[in-house]
Tab-separated table of C-alpha atoms and ligand atoms in Angstrom:
chain	number	residue	atom	x	y	z
B	1	MET	CA	167.549	77.168	234.693
B	2	THR	CA	169.095	80.213	237.045
B	3	THR	CA	168.002	82.327	239.392
B	4	LEU	CA	167.116	85.756	240.209
B	5	ASP	CA	170.360	86.660	241.658
B	6	ASP	CA	172.135	85.741	238.403
B	7	LEU	CA	169.603	87.646	236.235
B	8	TRP	CA	169.086	90.726	237.455
B	9	GLU	CA	166.027	93.491	236.604
B	10	GLY	CA	166.993	94.601	233.376
B	11	ASP	CA	169.341	91.692	232.309
B	12	MET	CA	168.829	89.314	229.648
B	13	GLU	CA	170.765	86.124	228.971
B	14	SER	CA	170.535	82.800	226.600
B	15	PHE	CA	170.807	79.641	227.500
B	16	GLN	CA	170.624	76.372	225.618
B	17	VAL	CA	167.472	74.236	227.305
B	18	GLY	CA	167.436	70.346	225.143
B	19	ASP	CA	167.667	71.686	221.543
B	20	ARG	CA	165.888	75.093	222.093
B	21	GLU	CA	167.779	77.854	222.294
B	22	ILE	CA	165.988	80.630	225.307
B	23	LEU	CA	166.707	83.967	226.055
B	24	LEU	CA	165.429	84.980	229.323
B	25	VAL	CA	164.435	88.461	230.050
B	26	HIS	CA	164.390	90.088	233.640
B	27	LEU	CA	162.009	93.169	232.806
B	28	GLU	CA	162.328	96.080	234.975
B	29	GLY	CA	159.154	96.069	237.363
B	30	GLY	CA	160.108	92.116	237.837
B	31	ASP	CA	158.384	90.322	235.378
B	32	VAL	CA	160.551	87.383	233.503
B	33	ILE	CA	159.995	86.334	230.174
B	34	ALA	CA	161.392	83.396	228.305
B	35	THR	CA	161.506	84.112	224.429
B	36	GLN	CA	163.590	82.495	221.625
B	37	ALA	CA	166.916	83.333	221.425
B	38	ILE	CA	167.207	84.074	217.715
B	39	CYS	CA	165.532	86.842	216.095
B	40	PRO	CA	162.408	85.779	214.064
B	41	HIS	CA	163.640	87.869	210.951
B	42	GLN	CA	167.475	86.328	210.466
B	43	GLN	CA	169.843	84.057	212.653
B	44	ILE	CA	171.058	86.962	214.929
B	45	GLU	CA	170.966	86.411	218.732
B	46	LEU	CA	168.301	88.755	220.238
B	47	VAL	CA	170.885	88.859	223.179
B	48	GLU	CA	172.999	91.194	221.612
B	49	GLY	CA	170.181	93.432	220.914
B	50	GLU	CA	168.846	96.513	222.985
B	51	LEU	CA	166.541	96.154	225.888
B	52	LYS	CA	164.754	99.266	226.802
B	53	ASN	CA	161.237	99.939	229.003
B	54	GLY	CA	160.355	96.369	227.795
B	55	GLU	CA	161.269	96.637	224.355
B	56	LEU	CA	163.928	94.542	222.927
B	57	MET	CA	165.716	95.724	219.746
B	58	CYS	CA	167.506	93.348	217.438
B	59	LYS	CA	170.697	94.525	216.660
B	60	ALA	CA	170.732	93.632	212.820
B	61	HIS	CA	167.731	95.713	211.486
B	62	LEU	CA	166.196	97.324	214.343
B	63	TRP	CA	163.105	95.101	214.696
B	64	ARG	CA	161.290	96.122	217.950
B	65	PHE	CA	159.569	93.679	219.931
B	66	ASP	CA	156.994	94.395	223.211
B	67	LEU	CA	158.561	91.238	225.767
B	68	LYS	CA	155.150	91.864	227.767
B	69	THR	CA	153.022	90.004	224.775
B	70	CYS	CA	156.239	88.467	222.601
B	71	THR	CA	154.278	90.478	219.492
B	72	GLY	CA	156.475	93.062	217.155
B	73	ILE	CA	155.781	96.765	217.340
B	74	ASN	CA	158.146	97.208	214.293
B	75	PRO	CA	156.975	95.376	212.276
B	76	GLY	CA	153.938	94.876	213.746
B	77	HIS	CA	153.596	91.344	212.170
B	78	ALA	CA	156.444	90.009	213.752
B	79	ARG	CA	156.050	87.014	216.661
B	80	LEU	CA	158.426	85.877	219.386
B	81	ALA	CA	157.806	82.457	220.768
B	82	ARG	CA	156.886	82.686	224.751
B	83	TYR	CA	157.277	79.659	226.788
B	84	PRO	CA	156.073	79.280	229.980
B	85	VAL	CA	157.859	80.230	233.215
B	86	LYS	CA	158.039	79.277	236.664
B	87	LEU	CA	159.334	81.135	239.673
B	88	ASP	CA	159.913	79.289	242.744
B	89	GLY	CA	161.678	81.370	245.311
B	90	ASP	CA	164.700	82.599	243.632
B	91	SER	CA	164.805	79.877	240.981
B	92	VAL	CA	163.281	80.277	237.404
B	93	TYR	CA	162.182	77.318	235.559
B	94	VAL	CA	161.301	77.351	231.689
B	95	ASP	CA	159.271	74.736	229.727
B	96	PRO	CA	160.496	74.767	226.440
B	97	GLU	CA	157.965	72.591	224.997
B	98	GLY	CA	155.852	75.356	225.904
B	99	ASP	CA	156.142	77.170	222.512
B	100	THR	CA	157.875	76.753	219.342
B	101	PRO	CA	160.323	79.754	217.621
B	102	LYS	CA	158.267	81.830	215.341
B	103	ILE	CA	159.962	83.074	212.050
B	104	ALA	CA	158.943	85.991	210.119
B	105	HIS	CA	160.036	87.234	206.357
B	106	SER	CA	160.798	90.891	205.537
K	1	LIG	S1	167.436	89.870	211.821
K	1	LIG	FE1	166.898	90.547	213.533
K	1	LIG	S2	165.849	92.411	212.598
K	1	LIG	FE2	166.743	91.354	211.300
């Protein structure tokens, strides 16, 4: 899908994999997280949000997510999809069938 050379720590990028839009995040500290590219709240690209200390904040209504657990910080009921990631050397592989995008209202 990509390599760690192209996705530095603290970076995120979205990819189309089959019919899924996936957001790949390289957290500071080294973890690589694959989640849904679209906010569970409304149709906003999460890649345009702000990434800080493992938290992702959507730019639209400032929902915040803990990327290590793919759960909402505010609101706490929100969830993000979490797709399995495999690292092979520098290469990053994601299984787009490993989860489904989550949707949450209000
Ligand atoms: S669309 Fe992301 S918080 Fe509303």
